[in-house]
Coordinates of N, CA and C in Angstrom, one line a residue:
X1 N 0.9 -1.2 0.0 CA 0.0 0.0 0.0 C 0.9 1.2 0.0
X2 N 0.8 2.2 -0.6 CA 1.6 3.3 -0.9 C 1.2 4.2 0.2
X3 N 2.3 5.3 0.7 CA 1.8 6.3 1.9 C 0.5 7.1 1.8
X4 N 0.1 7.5 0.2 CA -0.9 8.3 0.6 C -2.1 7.8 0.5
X5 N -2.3 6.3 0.0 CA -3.6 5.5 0.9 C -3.7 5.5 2.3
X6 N -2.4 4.8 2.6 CA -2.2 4.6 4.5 C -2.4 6.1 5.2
X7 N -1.7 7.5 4.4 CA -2.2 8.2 5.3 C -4.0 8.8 5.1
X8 N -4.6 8.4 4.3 CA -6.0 8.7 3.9 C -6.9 7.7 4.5
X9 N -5.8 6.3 4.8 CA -7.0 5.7 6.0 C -6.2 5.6 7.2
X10 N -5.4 6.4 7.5 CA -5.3 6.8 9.3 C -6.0 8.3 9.2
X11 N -6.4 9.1 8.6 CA -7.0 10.3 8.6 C -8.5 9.6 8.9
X12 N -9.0 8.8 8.1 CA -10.3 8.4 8.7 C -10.5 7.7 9.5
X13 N -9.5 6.8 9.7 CA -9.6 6.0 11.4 C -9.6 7.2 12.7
X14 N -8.6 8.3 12.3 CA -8.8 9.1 13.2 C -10.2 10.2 13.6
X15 N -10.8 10.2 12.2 CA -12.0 11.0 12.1 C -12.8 10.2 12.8
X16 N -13.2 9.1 12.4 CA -14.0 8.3 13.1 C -13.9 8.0 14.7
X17 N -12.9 8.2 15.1 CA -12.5 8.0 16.7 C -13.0 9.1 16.9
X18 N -12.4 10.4 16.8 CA -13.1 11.8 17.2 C -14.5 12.0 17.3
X19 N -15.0 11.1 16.1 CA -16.6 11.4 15.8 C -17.1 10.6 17.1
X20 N -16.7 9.4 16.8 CA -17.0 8.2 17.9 C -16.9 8.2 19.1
X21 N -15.8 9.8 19.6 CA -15.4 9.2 21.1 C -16.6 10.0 22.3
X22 N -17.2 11.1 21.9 CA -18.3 11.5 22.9 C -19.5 10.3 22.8
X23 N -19.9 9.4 21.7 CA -20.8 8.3 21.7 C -19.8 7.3 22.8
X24 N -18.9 7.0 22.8 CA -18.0 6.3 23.7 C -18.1 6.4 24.8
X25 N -17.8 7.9 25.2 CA -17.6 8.2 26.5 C -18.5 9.0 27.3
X26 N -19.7 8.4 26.8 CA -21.0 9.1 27.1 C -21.6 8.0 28.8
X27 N -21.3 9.0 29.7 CA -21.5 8.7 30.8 C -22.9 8.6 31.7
X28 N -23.7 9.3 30.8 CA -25.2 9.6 31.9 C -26.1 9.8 30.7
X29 N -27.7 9.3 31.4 CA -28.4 8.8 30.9 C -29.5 10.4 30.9
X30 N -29.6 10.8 29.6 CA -30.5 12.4 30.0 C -31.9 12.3 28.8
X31 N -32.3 10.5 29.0 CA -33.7 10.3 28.7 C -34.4 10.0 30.1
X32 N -35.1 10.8 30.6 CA -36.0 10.6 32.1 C -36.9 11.5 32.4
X33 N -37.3 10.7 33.5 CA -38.8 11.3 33.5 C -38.8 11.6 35.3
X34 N -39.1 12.5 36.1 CA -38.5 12.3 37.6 C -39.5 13.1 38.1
X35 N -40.0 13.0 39.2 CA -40.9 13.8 40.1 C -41.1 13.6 41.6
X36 N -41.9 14.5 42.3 CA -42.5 14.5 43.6 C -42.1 15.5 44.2
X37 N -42.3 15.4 45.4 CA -42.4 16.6 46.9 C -41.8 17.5 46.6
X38 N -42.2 18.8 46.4 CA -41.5 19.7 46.7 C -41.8 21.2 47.6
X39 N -40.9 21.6 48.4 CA -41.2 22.5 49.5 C -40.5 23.7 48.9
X40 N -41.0 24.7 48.9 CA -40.2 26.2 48.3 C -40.8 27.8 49.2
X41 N -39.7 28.0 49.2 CA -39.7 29.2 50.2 C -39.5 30.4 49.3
X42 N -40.4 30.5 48.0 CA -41.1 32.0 47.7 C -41.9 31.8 46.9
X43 N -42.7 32.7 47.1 CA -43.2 33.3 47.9 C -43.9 32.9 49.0
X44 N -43.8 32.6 50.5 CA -44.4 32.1 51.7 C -43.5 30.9 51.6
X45 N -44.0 29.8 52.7 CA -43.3 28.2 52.4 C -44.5 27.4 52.2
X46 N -44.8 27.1 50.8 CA -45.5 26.4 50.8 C -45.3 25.0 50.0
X47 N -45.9 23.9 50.0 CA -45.5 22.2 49.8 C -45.9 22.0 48.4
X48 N -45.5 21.0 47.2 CA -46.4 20.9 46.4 C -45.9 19.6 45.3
X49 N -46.0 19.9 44.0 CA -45.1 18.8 43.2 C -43.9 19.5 42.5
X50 N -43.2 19.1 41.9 CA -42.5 19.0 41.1 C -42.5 18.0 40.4
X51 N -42.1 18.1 38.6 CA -42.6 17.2 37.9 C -41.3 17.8 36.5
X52 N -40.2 17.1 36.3 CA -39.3 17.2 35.0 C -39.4 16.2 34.4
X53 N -38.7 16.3 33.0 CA -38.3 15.6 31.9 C -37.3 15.6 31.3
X54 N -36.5 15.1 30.3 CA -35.5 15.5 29.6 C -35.4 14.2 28.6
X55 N -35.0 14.8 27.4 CA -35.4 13.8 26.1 C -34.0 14.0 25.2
X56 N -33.1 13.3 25.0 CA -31.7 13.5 24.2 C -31.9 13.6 22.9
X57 N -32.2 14.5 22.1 CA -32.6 14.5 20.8 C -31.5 14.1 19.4
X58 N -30.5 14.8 19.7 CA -29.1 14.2 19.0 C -27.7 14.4 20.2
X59 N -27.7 13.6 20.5 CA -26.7 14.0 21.4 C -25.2 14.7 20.6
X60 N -24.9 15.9 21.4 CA -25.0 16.5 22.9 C -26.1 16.9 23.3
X61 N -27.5 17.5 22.1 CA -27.7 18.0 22.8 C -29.7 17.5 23.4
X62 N -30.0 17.9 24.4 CA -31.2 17.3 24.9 C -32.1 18.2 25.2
X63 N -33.8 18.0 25.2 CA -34.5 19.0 25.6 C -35.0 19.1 26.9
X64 N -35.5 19.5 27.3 CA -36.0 19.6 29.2 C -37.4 20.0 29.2
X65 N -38.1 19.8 30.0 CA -39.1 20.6 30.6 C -39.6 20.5 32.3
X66 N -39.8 21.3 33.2 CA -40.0 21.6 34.5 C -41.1 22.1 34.5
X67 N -42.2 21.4 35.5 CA -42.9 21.9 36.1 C -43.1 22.0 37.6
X68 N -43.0 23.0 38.2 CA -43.2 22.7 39.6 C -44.9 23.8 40.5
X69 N -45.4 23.2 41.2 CA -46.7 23.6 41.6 C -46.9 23.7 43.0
X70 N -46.4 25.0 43.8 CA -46.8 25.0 45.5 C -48.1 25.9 45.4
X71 N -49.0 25.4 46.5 CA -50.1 26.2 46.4 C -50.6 27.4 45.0
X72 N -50.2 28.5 45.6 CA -51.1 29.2 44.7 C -49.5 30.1 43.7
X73 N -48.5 29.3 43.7 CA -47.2 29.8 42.7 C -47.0 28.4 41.6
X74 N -47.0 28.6 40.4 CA -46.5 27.6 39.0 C -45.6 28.4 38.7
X75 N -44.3 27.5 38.5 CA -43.1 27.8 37.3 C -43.7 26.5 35.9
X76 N -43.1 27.2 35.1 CA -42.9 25.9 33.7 C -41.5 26.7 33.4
X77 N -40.2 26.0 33.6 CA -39.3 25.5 32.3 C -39.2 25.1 31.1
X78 N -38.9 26.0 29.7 CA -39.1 24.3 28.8 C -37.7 25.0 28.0
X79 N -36.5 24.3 27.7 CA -35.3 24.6 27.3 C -34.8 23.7 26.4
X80 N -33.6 23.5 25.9 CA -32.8 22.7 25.8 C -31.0 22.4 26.8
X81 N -30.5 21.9 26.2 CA -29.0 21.2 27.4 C -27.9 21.0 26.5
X82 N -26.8 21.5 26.3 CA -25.7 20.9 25.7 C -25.0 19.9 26.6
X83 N -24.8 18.9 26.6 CA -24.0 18.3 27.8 C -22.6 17.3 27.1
X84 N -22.2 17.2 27.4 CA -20.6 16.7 27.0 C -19.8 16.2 28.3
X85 N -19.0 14.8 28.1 CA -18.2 14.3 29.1 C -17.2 15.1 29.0
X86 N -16.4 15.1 30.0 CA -14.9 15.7 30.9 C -14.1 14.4 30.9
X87 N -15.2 13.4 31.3 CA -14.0 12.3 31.6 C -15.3 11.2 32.1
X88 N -14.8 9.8 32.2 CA -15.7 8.9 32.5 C -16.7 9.4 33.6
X89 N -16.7 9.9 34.6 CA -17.3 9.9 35.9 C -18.4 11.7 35.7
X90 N -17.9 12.3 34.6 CA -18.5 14.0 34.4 C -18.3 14.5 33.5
X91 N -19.6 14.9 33.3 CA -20.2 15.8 32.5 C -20.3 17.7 32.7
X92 N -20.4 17.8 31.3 CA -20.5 19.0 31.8 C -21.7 20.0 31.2
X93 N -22.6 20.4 31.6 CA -24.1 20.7 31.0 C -24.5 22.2 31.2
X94 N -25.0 22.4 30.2 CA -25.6 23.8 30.2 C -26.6 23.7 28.9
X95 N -27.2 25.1 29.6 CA -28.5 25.0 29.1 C -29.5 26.5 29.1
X96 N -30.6 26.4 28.2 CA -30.9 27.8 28.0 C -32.4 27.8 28.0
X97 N -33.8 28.7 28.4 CA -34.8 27.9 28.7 C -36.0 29.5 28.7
X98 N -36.7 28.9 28.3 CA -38.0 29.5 28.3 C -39.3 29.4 29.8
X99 N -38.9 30.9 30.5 CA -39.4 30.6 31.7 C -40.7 31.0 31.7
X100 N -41.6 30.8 32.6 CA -43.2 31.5 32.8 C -43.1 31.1 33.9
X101 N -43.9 32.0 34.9 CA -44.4 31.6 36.2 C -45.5 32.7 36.4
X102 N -46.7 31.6 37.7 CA -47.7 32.5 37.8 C -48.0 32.2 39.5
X103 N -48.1 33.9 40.0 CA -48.3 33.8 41.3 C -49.4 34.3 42.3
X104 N -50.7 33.9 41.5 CA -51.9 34.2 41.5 C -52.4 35.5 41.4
X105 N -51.5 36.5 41.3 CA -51.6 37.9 40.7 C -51.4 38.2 39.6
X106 N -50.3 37.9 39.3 CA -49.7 38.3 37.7 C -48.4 37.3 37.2
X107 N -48.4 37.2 36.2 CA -47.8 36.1 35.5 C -46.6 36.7 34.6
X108 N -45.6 36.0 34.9 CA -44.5 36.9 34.1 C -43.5 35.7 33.2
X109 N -43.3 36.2 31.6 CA -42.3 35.1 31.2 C -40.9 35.9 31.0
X110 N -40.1 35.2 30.8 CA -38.5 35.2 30.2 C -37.8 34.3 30.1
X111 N -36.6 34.1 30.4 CA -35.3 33.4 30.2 C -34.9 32.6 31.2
X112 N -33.7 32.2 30.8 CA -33.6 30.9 32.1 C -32.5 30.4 31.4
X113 N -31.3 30.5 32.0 CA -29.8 30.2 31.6 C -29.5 29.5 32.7
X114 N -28.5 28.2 32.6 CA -28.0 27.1 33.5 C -26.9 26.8 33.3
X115 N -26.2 26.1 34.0 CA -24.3 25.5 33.9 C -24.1 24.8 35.1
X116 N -23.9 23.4 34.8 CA -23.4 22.3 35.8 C -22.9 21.3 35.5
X117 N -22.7 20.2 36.3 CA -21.8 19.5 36.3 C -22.5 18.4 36.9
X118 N -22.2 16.7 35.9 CA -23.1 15.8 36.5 C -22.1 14.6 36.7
X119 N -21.8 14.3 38.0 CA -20.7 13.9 38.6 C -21.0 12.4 39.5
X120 N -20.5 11.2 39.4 CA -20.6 10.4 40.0 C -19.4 10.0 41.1
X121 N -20.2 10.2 42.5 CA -18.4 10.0 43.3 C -18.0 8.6 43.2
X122 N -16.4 9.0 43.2 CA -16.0 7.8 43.1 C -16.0 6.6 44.0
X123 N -15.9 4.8 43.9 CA -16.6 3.8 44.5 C -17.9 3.8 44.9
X124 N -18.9 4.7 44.5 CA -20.1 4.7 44.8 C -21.1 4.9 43.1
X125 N -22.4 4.9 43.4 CA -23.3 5.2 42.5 C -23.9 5.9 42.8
X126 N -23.6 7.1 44.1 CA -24.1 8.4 44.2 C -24.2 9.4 42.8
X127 N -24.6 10.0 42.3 CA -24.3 11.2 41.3 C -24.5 12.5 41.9
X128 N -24.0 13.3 41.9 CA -24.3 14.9 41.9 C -24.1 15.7 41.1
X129 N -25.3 17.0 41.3 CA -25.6 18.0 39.9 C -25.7 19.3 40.6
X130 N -24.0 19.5 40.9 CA -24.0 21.0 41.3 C -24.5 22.1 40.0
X131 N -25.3 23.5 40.0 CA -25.6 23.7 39.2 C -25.8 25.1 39.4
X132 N -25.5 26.0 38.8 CA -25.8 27.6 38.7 C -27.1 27.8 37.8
X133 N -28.4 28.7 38.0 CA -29.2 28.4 37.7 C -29.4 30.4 37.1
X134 N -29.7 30.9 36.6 CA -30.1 32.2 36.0 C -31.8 32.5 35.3
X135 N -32.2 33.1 36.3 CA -34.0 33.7 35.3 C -34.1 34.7 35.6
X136 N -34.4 35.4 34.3 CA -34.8 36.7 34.0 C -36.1 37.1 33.1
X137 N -37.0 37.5 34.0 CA -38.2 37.9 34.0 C -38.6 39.6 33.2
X138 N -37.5 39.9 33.2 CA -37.6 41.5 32.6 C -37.6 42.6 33.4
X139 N -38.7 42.7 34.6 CA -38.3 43.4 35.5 C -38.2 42.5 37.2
X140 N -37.6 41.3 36.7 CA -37.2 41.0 38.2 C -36.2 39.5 37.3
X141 N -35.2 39.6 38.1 CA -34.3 38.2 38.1 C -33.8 37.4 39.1
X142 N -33.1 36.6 39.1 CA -33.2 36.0 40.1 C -31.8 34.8 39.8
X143 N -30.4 34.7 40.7 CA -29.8 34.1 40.7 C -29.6 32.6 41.8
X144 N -29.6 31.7 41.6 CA -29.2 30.5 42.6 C -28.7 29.3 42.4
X145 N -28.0 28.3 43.5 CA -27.3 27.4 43.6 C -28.4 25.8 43.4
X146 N -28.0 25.1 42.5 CA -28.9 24.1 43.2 C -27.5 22.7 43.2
X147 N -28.2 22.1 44.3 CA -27.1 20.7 44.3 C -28.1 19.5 44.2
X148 N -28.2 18.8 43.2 CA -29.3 17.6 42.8 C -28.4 16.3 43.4
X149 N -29.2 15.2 43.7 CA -28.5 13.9 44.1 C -29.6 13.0 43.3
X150 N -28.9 11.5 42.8 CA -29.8 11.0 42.3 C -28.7 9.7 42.4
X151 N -29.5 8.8 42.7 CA -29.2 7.0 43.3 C -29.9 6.0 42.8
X152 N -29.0 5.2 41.8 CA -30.3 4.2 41.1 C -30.0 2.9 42.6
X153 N -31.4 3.1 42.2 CA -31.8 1.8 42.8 C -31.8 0.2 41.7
X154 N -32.4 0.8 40.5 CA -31.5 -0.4 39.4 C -31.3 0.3 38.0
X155 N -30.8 -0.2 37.1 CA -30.4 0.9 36.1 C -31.6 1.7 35.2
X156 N -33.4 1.4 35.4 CA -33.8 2.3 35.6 C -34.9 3.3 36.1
X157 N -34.5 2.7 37.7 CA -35.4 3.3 39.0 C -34.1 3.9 39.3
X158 N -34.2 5.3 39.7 CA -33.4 6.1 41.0 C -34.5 7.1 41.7
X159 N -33.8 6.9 43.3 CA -34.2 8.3 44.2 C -33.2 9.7 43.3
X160 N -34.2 10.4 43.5 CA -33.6 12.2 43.1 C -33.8 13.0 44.0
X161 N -33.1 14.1 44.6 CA -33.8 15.0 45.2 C -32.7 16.4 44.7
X162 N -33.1 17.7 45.6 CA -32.2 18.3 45.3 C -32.7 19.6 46.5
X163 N -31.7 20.6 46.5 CA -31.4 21.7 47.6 C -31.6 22.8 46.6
X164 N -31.7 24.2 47.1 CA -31.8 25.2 46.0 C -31.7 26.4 46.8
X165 N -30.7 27.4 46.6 CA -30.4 28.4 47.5 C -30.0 29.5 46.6
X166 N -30.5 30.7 46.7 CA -30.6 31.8 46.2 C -32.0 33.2 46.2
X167 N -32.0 33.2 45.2 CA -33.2 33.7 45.1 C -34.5 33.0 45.1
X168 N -34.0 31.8 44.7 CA -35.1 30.7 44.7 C -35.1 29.7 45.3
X169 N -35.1 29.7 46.8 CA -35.2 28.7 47.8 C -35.9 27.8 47.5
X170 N -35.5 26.3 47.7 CA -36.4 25.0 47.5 C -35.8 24.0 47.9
X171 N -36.3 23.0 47.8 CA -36.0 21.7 47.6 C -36.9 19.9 47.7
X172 N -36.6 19.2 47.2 CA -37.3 17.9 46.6 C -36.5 16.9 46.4
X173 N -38.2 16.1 46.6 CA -37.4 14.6 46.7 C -38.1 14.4 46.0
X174 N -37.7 13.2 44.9 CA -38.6 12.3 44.3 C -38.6 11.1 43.8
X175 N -39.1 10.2 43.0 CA -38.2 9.3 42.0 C -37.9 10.1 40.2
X176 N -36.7 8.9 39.8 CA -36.5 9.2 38.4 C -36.6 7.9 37.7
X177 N -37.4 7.9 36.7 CA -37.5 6.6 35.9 C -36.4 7.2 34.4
X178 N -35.8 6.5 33.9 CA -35.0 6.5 32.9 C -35.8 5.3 31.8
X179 N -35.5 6.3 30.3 CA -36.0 5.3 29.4 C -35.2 5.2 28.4
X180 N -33.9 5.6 28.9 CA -32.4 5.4 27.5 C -32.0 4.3 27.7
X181 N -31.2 4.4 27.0 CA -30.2 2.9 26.8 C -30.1 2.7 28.2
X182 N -30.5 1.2 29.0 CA -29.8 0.8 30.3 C -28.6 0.4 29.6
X183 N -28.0 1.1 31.3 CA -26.0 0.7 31.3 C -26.2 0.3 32.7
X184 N -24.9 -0.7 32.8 CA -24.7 -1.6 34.2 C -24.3 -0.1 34.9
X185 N -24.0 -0.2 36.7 CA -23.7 0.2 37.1 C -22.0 0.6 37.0
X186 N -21.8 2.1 37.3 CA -20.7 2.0 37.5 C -19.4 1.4 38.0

């Protein structure tokens, strides 16, 4: 075989690895469906549901939707997620989102920017989703921290819950069913 075959098929052996290696090294499952309890401290403290989704449409990237419902306050999320591995154990996710909420007076929409990191500790099947969260309403915004945990129970039952500190105090527990490819445990 003469060099400039060999090097025209190591140029596509190597294309193909680059193409191939985020399908490779694709660490987390961002087809699910997750819900329950949620307690949120604005306006008042009041108890209610929370209810997400997230659907991988070509990976990287995936679509979302959030609903959450305390007494007499609704948010809806509905966005998309770029997410991309770092390395076997993390990801790295962000994301951009169409906000509305209504707080039994007046109803206001805008934006909703996000950046996190979806992390499995090591010798365990804990995960965590430390996460910066951004909504802007137009004349009011609102910045906060949220830290999500999520535990399969098999590869695809897990507990979820999560903390939320900022402007938008909260937090929830619930389950998450997964309907992507099952992968064994880590």
């Amino acid at each position: 075989m003469n060099t400039a075959k060999l090097r025209k098929a190591g140029l596509r052996l190597g294309l193909m690895a680059l193409l191939g290696a985020p399908v490779l090294a694709q660490a987390y499952d961002y087809n699910y469906l997750e819900g329950g309890y949620l307690n949120r401290d604005q306006p008042g403290d009041d108890s209610g549901l929370r209810v997400q989704g997230s659907f991988d449409i070509a990976s990287p990237i995936a679509i979302f939707a959030e609903y959450a419902d305390v007494d007499h306050y609704d948010q809806l999320s509905i966005g998309a997620l770029y997410h991309t591995p770092l390395d076997r154990t993390l990801d790295l996710v962000l994301g951009a989102s169409f906000e509305t909420h209504d707080d039994g007076h007046d109803d206001d929409s805008g934006f909703g920017l996000r950046g996190g990191l979806r992390w499995t500790l090591p010798q365990t099947r804990l995960e965590l989703n430390p996460e910066l969260r951004y909504v802007d309403y137009g004349h009011d915004d609102g910045l906060s921290l949220r830290l999500g945990a999520v535990y399969p129970l098999t590869p695809a039952l897990a507990l979820q819950g999560g903390v939320q500190a900022g402007d938008d105090d909260r937090f929830d527990i619930g389950v998450r069913y997964s309907f992507g490819p099952q992968r064994a445990y880590r």
